[in-house]
Amino acid sequence: MLEYARGNVPDYQMAAFAMAVFFRGLDGAETFALTDAMVRSGETIDLHAAIGRKVVDKHSTGGVGDKTSLAVGPIVAACGVPFGKMSGRGLGHTGGTLDKLESIPGFRVELTTDEFLQQVRDVGLAIIGQSANLVPADKLLYGLRDVTATVDNVSLIAASIMSKKIAAGADAIVLDVKVGDGAFMKTIEDARELAELMLELGRHAGREVACVLTDMDQPLGHAVGNALEIRETLATLRGEGPADFTELVLSASARLLAFSDLGVDEAAGRERADAAARDGSALAMYEGWIVAQGGDPAEDALPTASVVRDVEAPRAGYVNAIGAVDVGMAALRLGAGRQTKDDDIDHAVGVLCLKKRSDSVDTGETIAQVHAQDEESAARAAEEVVAAYTFADDPPAPTPIVLETIG
Ligand code: URA
């Protein structure tokens, strides 16, 4: 992998390797060896030594409306636990964590490793773009997997995610493995397999790891789209967030606090996280963090779309399902995501799914809102969003946001 990152192994060899793994899989020892080789392809950070304390991190396998880190970071840091995270950009659906942060005017995602460490020490929280020298082999290999249709293999996904988490240096990591229509892992069985493999890889590298398997059969929270998701994060840090998103944020935060050096268990962690979201301390931490990275934390500084169009329920009943991918694609076509890696993102646009699964609706009631830059794209997105909803006469059986915790 080091030789590949240095350009001494040609792409065609590596593409053949990825294809072989895709069809034959890797056993446990081979997956450890691949992950280790990927970690050693570039720089590694010892956050514990640099900060002088236990540092926690979280990662999500990605989903529609997933802004969890943006709320978990300030909550955990407000509770006194350093949170340092390196993130990627999104390709497809909506933006990634960095794109969401870049909807904040002035916010800098590109900090040097030294600036990153200094900020985690001084402020308690930093979320930045992954340094180019952190697991360079993954960046190259991921690009190859993308164009050779070999992304979807559990060993390659686990090695890719865990090599970056291990190299980034946190002592304890909570991994949010999304399950469902809007996720890589479509079934709970596949999600479990990925979670267990990532747990083993983390433990092998001496890290404490827990996986939460969470529902991605409908968008998370209401907001899908970059600035809209920052607004929803702010609401959640004021204790006014949507129920499913708030629950996920609080349970991930509780787990991270239980991992930390505060010496609390998960139940006490949950109480502290909840208090931080209610007493203004998480919001104050958010503001300090955004300012430290050059951004304007005021909600009214965020960009707004020119056209806001309500989407109405075509019938009365209960929301039975909301296709996460369909809503994600509607947001993408509005400009909230990238179709190719060089596309620009429009931070203002997106979709608010105001009614969620099991909510009752009347005919003509507003179920969603489209934020667009012109009437034509708003009308198209509104049609796509209404088509993503299905309705029934009775409410569907409730599904919790956290399906399972492993580790
Ligand atoms: N996310 C990653 O970082 N790598 C993968 O292979 C899949 C999802």
Coordinates of C-alpha atoms and ligand atoms in Angstrom, one line a residue:
M1 CA 0.0 0.0 0.0
L2 CA 2.9 2.4 0.8
E3 CA 4.4 1.6 -2.6
Y4 CA 0.9 2.1 -4.2
A5 CA 0.6 5.5 -2.5
R6 CA 4.1 6.4 -3.8
G7 CA 3.1 5.6 -7.3
N8 CA 5.2 2.4 -7.6
V9 CA 2.3 0.0 -8.0
P10 CA 0.2 0.7 -11.2
D11 CA -3.5 1.3 -11.0
Y12 CA -4.3 -1.8 -13.1
Q13 CA -2.6 -4.0 -10.5
M14 CA -4.5 -2.4 -7.7
A15 CA -7.8 -2.6 -9.7
A16 CA -7.2 -6.3 -10.2
F17 CA -6.6 -6.7 -6.5
A18 CA -9.8 -4.8 -5.6
M19 CA -11.8 -7.0 -8.1
A20 CA -10.3 -10.2 -6.6
V21 CA -11.3 -9.1 -3.1
F22 CA -14.7 -8.1 -4.3
F23 CA -15.4 -11.6 -5.6
R24 CA -13.4 -13.7 -3.1
G25 CA -13.5 -11.6 0.1
L26 CA -10.7 -11.4 2.7
D27 CA -10.5 -13.4 5.9
G28 CA -9.9 -11.7 9.3
A29 CA -6.1 -11.9 9.1
E30 CA -6.0 -10.5 5.6
T31 CA -8.4 -7.6 6.5
F32 CA -6.1 -6.7 9.5
A33 CA -3.1 -6.8 7.2
L34 CA -4.8 -4.6 4.6
T35 CA -5.9 -2.1 7.2
D36 CA -2.5 -2.0 8.8
A37 CA -0.8 -1.5 5.4
M38 CA -3.3 1.3 4.6
V39 CA -2.6 3.1 8.0
R40 CA 1.1 2.9 7.3
S41 CA 0.8 4.4 3.8
G42 CA 0.9 7.9 5.3
E43 CA 1.0 10.1 8.4
T44 CA -0.5 8.9 11.7
I45 CA -1.5 11.2 14.6
D46 CA -1.2 10.3 18.3
L47 CA -4.0 12.5 19.6
H48 CA -3.7 11.1 23.1
A49 CA -0.1 12.2 23.4
A50 CA -0.7 15.5 21.6
I51 CA -3.7 16.5 23.8
G52 CA -2.5 14.7 27.0
R53 CA -5.9 13.2 27.5
K54 CA -8.2 10.6 26.1
V55 CA -9.8 11.9 22.9
V56 CA -13.0 10.6 21.4
D57 CA -14.2 10.5 17.8
K58 CA -17.3 9.4 15.9
H59 CA -17.9 8.2 12.4
S60 CA -21.0 7.5 10.3
T61 CA -21.2 5.3 7.3
G62 CA -23.3 8.0 5.8
G63 CA -27.0 8.7 5.2
V64 CA -29.5 11.2 4.0
G65 CA -29.8 14.1 6.4
D66 CA -27.0 12.8 8.6
K67 CA -25.6 15.8 10.5
T68 CA -25.0 13.9 13.7
S69 CA -21.3 14.8 14.2
L70 CA -22.2 18.5 14.1
A71 CA -24.4 18.2 17.2
V72 CA -22.5 15.4 18.9
G73 CA -19.1 17.3 18.8
P74 CA -20.4 20.4 20.7
I75 CA -22.3 18.3 23.2
V76 CA -19.4 16.0 24.0
A77 CA -17.0 19.0 24.2
A78 CA -19.4 21.0 26.3
C79 CA -19.3 18.1 28.8
G80 CA -15.6 18.5 29.0
V81 CA -14.4 15.8 26.7
P82 CA -12.0 16.7 23.8
F83 CA -13.5 15.9 20.4
G84 CA -11.2 15.9 17.3
K85 CA -12.5 14.7 14.0
M86 CA -11.2 14.6 10.4
S87 CA -14.0 14.3 7.9
G88 CA -14.6 13.8 4.2
R89 CA -16.7 15.4 1.5
G90 CA -19.8 13.9 0.1
L91 CA -20.2 12.4 -3.3
G92 CA -23.9 11.8 -4.2
H93 CA -27.0 12.6 -2.3
T94 CA -26.3 15.7 -0.2
G95 CA -22.9 17.0 1.0
G96 CA -20.7 15.5 3.5
T97 CA -19.8 17.0 6.9
L98 CA -17.3 19.4 5.4
D99 CA -19.8 20.7 2.8
K100 CA -22.4 21.3 5.6
L101 CA -19.8 23.2 7.6
E102 CA -18.8 25.2 4.5
S103 CA -22.3 26.6 4.4
I104 CA -21.3 28.7 7.4
P105 CA -19.8 32.0 6.0
G106 CA -16.0 32.1 6.6
F107 CA -15.7 28.6 8.1
R108 CA -12.3 27.0 7.3
V109 CA -12.1 23.3 7.0
E110 CA -8.5 23.2 6.0
L111 CA -6.4 23.4 9.1
T112 CA -2.8 22.1 9.4
T113 CA -2.4 19.2 11.8
D114 CA -0.7 21.5 14.3
E115 CA -3.6 24.0 14.1
F116 CA -6.1 21.1 14.5
L117 CA -4.3 19.8 17.6
Q118 CA -4.0 23.3 19.1
Q119 CA -7.7 23.9 18.6
V120 CA -8.7 20.6 20.2
R121 CA -6.4 21.7 23.2
D122 CA -7.7 25.3 23.4
V123 CA -11.4 25.0 22.4
G124 CA -12.0 21.3 23.1
L125 CA -13.4 20.7 19.6
A126 CA -12.3 20.7 16.0
I127 CA -13.7 19.2 12.8
I128 CA -11.6 19.6 9.7
G129 CA -10.9 18.1 6.3
Q130 CA -8.8 15.0 6.3
S131 CA -5.2 15.8 5.8
A132 CA -4.0 14.7 2.3
N133 CA -1.2 12.6 4.0
L134 CA -3.6 10.6 6.2
V135 CA -4.0 7.2 4.6
P136 CA -3.2 8.4 1.0
A137 CA -3.6 4.8 -0.2
D138 CA -7.3 4.9 0.7
K139 CA -7.9 8.0 -1.3
L140 CA -6.4 6.4 -4.4
L141 CA -7.9 3.0 -3.8
Y142 CA -11.4 4.4 -3.1
G143 CA -11.2 6.3 -6.4
L144 CA -10.3 3.0 -8.2
R145 CA -13.1 1.1 -6.4
D146 CA -15.5 3.8 -7.4
V147 CA -14.8 3.4 -11.2
T148 CA -14.4 -0.4 -11.1
A149 CA -17.7 -1.0 -9.2
T150 CA -15.8 -2.6 -6.2
V151 CA -16.9 -0.3 -3.5
D152 CA -19.5 -2.6 -2.1
N153 CA -17.4 -5.2 -0.3
V154 CA -17.5 -5.5 3.5
S155 CA -13.7 -6.0 4.0
L156 CA -12.8 -3.1 1.7
I157 CA -15.3 -0.8 3.4
A158 CA -14.2 -1.8 6.9
A159 CA -10.5 -1.4 6.0
S160 CA -11.2 2.0 4.3
I161 CA -13.1 3.4 7.3
M162 CA -11.0 2.0 10.1
S163 CA -7.6 2.8 8.5
K164 CA -8.7 6.5 8.5
K165 CA -10.0 6.3 12.1
I166 CA -6.9 4.6 13.4
A167 CA -4.5 7.0 11.6
A168 CA -6.5 10.0 12.9
G169 CA -5.6 8.8 16.4
A170 CA -8.6 9.0 18.7
D171 CA -8.6 6.6 21.7
A172 CA -12.3 5.7 21.5
I173 CA -14.6 5.8 18.5
V174 CA -18.3 5.4 18.1
L175 CA -19.2 4.1 14.7
D176 CA -22.7 4.8 13.4
V177 CA -23.6 2.1 10.9
K178 CA -26.6 3.1 8.9
V179 CA -29.1 0.5 7.8
G180 CA -31.7 0.8 5.1
D181 CA -32.7 2.3 1.8
G182 CA -30.5 5.4 2.2
A183 CA -27.4 3.5 3.4
F184 CA -24.6 1.3 2.1
M185 CA -25.9 -1.6 4.2
K186 CA -29.4 -2.4 3.2
T187 CA -30.1 -5.1 5.8
I188 CA -29.5 -5.5 9.5
E189 CA -27.5 -8.6 8.8
D190 CA -25.0 -6.8 6.5
A191 CA -24.8 -3.9 8.9
R192 CA -23.9 -6.3 11.7
E193 CA -21.2 -8.0 9.7
L194 CA -19.6 -4.6 8.9
A195 CA -20.0 -3.4 12.5
E196 CA -18.3 -6.6 13.9
L197 CA -15.5 -6.4 11.5
M198 CA -14.8 -2.7 12.2
L199 CA -15.0 -3.5 16.0
E200 CA -12.3 -6.1 15.6
L201 CA -10.1 -3.8 13.5
G202 CA -10.4 -1.1 16.0
R203 CA -9.6 -3.4 19.0
H204 CA -6.7 -4.9 17.1
A205 CA -5.3 -1.4 16.9
G206 CA -5.8 -0.8 20.6
R207 CA -8.9 1.4 20.3
E208 CA -12.1 1.3 22.2
V209 CA -15.0 1.0 19.7
A210 CA -18.7 0.7 19.8
C211 CA -21.1 0.5 16.9
V212 CA -24.6 1.8 16.8
L213 CA -26.8 0.4 14.0
T214 CA -29.3 3.1 13.1
D215 CA -32.3 3.4 10.9
M216 CA -31.8 4.9 7.4
D217 CA -35.0 3.9 5.9
Q218 CA -36.2 7.5 6.0
P219 CA -34.1 10.7 6.1
L220 CA -32.6 11.5 9.5
G221 CA -34.4 14.4 11.2
H222 CA -36.2 16.9 8.9
A223 CA -33.5 18.6 7.0
V224 CA -31.7 17.4 3.9
G225 CA -29.3 20.0 2.4
N226 CA -26.3 21.8 3.8
A227 CA -27.4 25.1 5.4
L228 CA -30.8 23.5 6.3
E229 CA -28.9 20.8 8.2
I230 CA -26.8 23.4 10.1
R231 CA -30.1 25.2 11.1
E232 CA -31.4 21.8 12.4
T233 CA -28.2 21.2 14.3
L234 CA -28.6 24.6 16.0
A235 CA -32.2 23.8 16.9
T236 CA -31.0 20.5 18.4
L237 CA -28.3 22.2 20.4
R238 CA -31.1 24.4 21.8
G239 CA -33.0 21.3 22.8
E240 CA -35.6 21.8 20.0
G241 CA -34.5 19.2 17.4
P242 CA -36.6 16.5 15.7
A243 CA -37.2 13.5 17.9
D244 CA -35.3 10.9 15.9
F245 CA -32.2 13.1 15.4
T246 CA -32.1 14.2 19.0
E247 CA -32.3 10.6 20.2
L248 CA -29.4 9.5 18.0
V249 CA -27.3 12.5 19.0
L250 CA -27.9 11.9 22.7
S251 CA -27.3 8.2 22.5
A252 CA -24.0 8.6 20.5
S253 CA -22.9 11.4 22.9
A254 CA -23.7 9.2 25.9
R255 CA -21.6 6.4 24.6
L256 CA -18.7 8.7 23.8
L257 CA -18.9 10.2 27.4
A258 CA -18.9 6.7 28.8
F259 CA -15.7 6.0 26.8
S260 CA -14.1 9.2 28.0
D261 CA -11.9 9.9 31.0
L262 CA -14.8 11.5 32.9
G263 CA -15.5 8.2 34.7
V264 CA -19.3 8.1 34.0
D265 CA -21.4 5.3 32.7
E266 CA -23.7 5.5 29.8
A267 CA -26.8 6.5 31.8
A268 CA -24.9 9.4 33.5
G269 CA -23.4 10.3 30.1
R270 CA -26.9 10.6 28.7
E271 CA -28.0 12.9 31.5
R272 CA -25.0 15.1 31.0
A273 CA -25.5 15.2 27.2
D274 CA -29.1 16.0 27.7
A275 CA -28.3 18.8 30.1
A276 CA -25.7 20.3 27.8
A277 CA -28.3 20.5 25.0
R278 CA -30.8 22.2 27.3
D279 CA -28.7 24.6 29.4
G280 CA -27.0 26.4 26.5
S281 CA -23.5 25.0 27.1
A282 CA -23.5 22.9 23.9
L283 CA -24.7 25.9 21.9
A284 CA -22.0 28.1 23.5
M285 CA -19.4 25.4 22.6
Y286 CA -20.8 25.4 19.0
E287 CA -20.3 29.1 18.7
G288 CA -16.8 29.1 20.1
W289 CA -15.8 26.2 17.8
I290 CA -17.3 27.9 14.7
V291 CA -15.5 31.2 15.6
A292 CA -12.2 29.4 16.2
Q293 CA -12.4 28.1 12.6
G294 CA -13.2 31.5 11.2
G295 CA -16.9 31.1 10.7
D296 CA -19.9 33.3 11.7
P297 CA -22.0 31.2 14.1
A298 CA -25.2 33.3 13.7
E299 CA -28.1 31.4 12.2
D300 CA -29.1 34.4 10.1
A301 CA -25.7 34.4 8.5
L302 CA -26.5 31.1 6.7
P303 CA -27.5 31.2 3.1
T304 CA -31.2 31.0 2.2
A305 CA -32.8 29.8 -1.0
S306 CA -34.9 32.1 -3.2
V307 CA -37.9 29.9 -3.5
V308 CA -39.6 27.9 -0.7
R309 CA -42.4 25.7 -1.9
D310 CA -44.7 23.6 0.3
V311 CA -45.3 20.0 -0.6
E312 CA -48.8 18.9 0.2
A313 CA -50.2 15.5 1.2
P314 CA -52.2 14.0 -1.7
R315 CA -54.4 12.0 0.7
A316 CA -55.3 11.7 4.4
G317 CA -53.9 8.9 6.6
Y318 CA -50.5 8.2 8.0
V319 CA -47.0 8.5 6.5
N320 CA -46.1 4.9 5.9
A321 CA -42.6 5.4 4.4
I322 CA -40.3 8.1 3.0
G323 CA -37.8 6.9 0.5
A324 CA -34.5 8.2 1.8
V325 CA -32.6 7.8 -1.5
D326 CA -35.5 9.5 -3.4
V327 CA -35.4 12.5 -1.1
G328 CA -31.6 12.5 -1.2
M329 CA -31.7 12.5 -5.1
A330 CA -34.3 15.3 -5.1
A331 CA -31.9 17.4 -2.9
L332 CA -29.0 16.4 -5.1
R333 CA -30.8 17.6 -8.3
L334 CA -31.6 20.9 -6.5
G335 CA -27.8 21.3 -6.2
A336 CA -27.3 20.2 -2.5
G337 CA -24.9 17.4 -3.5
R338 CA -22.3 16.4 -6.1
Q339 CA -22.8 14.2 -9.1
T340 CA -19.1 14.2 -9.9
K341 CA -16.3 15.1 -7.5
D342 CA -15.6 18.5 -9.1
D343 CA -19.2 19.7 -9.0
D344 CA -20.0 22.9 -7.0
I345 CA -22.5 22.6 -4.2
D346 CA -25.4 25.1 -3.6
H347 CA -25.4 25.3 0.2
A348 CA -28.8 27.0 0.5
V349 CA -31.0 24.4 -1.3
G350 CA -32.6 21.2 0.0
V351 CA -35.7 19.5 1.4
L352 CA -37.4 19.6 4.8
C353 CA -39.3 16.4 5.5
L354 CA -41.7 17.9 8.0
K355 CA -43.9 14.9 8.4
K356 CA -42.1 11.6 9.2
R357 CA -43.0 8.0 9.3
S358 CA -46.1 7.3 11.5
D359 CA -47.3 11.0 11.5
S360 CA -50.9 11.5 10.6
V361 CA -51.8 13.9 7.8
D362 CA -54.8 15.5 6.2
T363 CA -55.3 15.9 2.5
G364 CA -53.5 19.1 1.5
E365 CA -51.5 19.4 4.7
T366 CA -47.9 20.4 4.3
I367 CA -45.7 17.3 4.6
A368 CA -42.4 18.8 3.3
Q369 CA -40.8 22.0 2.0
V370 CA -38.5 22.4 -1.0
H371 CA -35.8 25.1 -0.8
A372 CA -34.7 25.9 -4.4
Q373 CA -33.2 28.7 -6.4
D374 CA -36.0 28.9 -9.1
E375 CA -39.6 27.9 -9.6
E376 CA -38.8 25.3 -12.2
S377 CA -36.4 23.3 -10.0
A378 CA -38.7 23.8 -7.0
A379 CA -41.7 22.3 -8.9
R380 CA -39.6 19.3 -10.1
A381 CA -38.3 18.6 -6.6
A382 CA -41.8 19.0 -5.1
E383 CA -43.0 16.2 -7.4
E384 CA -40.0 14.0 -6.5
V385 CA -40.6 14.5 -2.8
V386 CA -44.3 13.7 -2.9
A387 CA -43.5 10.6 -4.9
A388 CA -41.0 9.6 -2.2
Y389 CA -43.8 9.5 0.5
T390 CA -46.2 6.6 0.8
F391 CA -49.3 6.8 2.9
A392 CA -51.5 4.2 4.7
D393 CA -54.8 4.1 6.6
D394 CA -53.0 2.9 9.8
P395 CA -49.7 4.0 11.2
P396 CA -46.8 1.5 10.5
A397 CA -45.2 -0.3 13.4
P398 CA -42.8 2.0 15.1
T399 CA -39.0 1.6 14.4
P400 CA -36.6 3.1 16.8
I401 CA -33.7 5.2 15.4
V402 CA -31.1 3.1 17.3
L403 CA -31.8 -0.5 16.1
E404 CA -28.9 -2.2 18.0
T405 CA -25.7 -1.4 19.8
I406 CA -22.7 -3.7 19.4
G407 CA -19.6 -3.4 21.5
Ligands
URA1 N1 -16.8 5.2 3.5 C1 -15.4 5.0 3.4 O1 -14.7 5.9 4.0 N2 -14.9 4.0 2.7 C2 -15.7 3.1 2.1 O2 -15.2 2.2 1.5 C3 -17.1 3.2 2.2 C4 -17.6 4.3 3.0

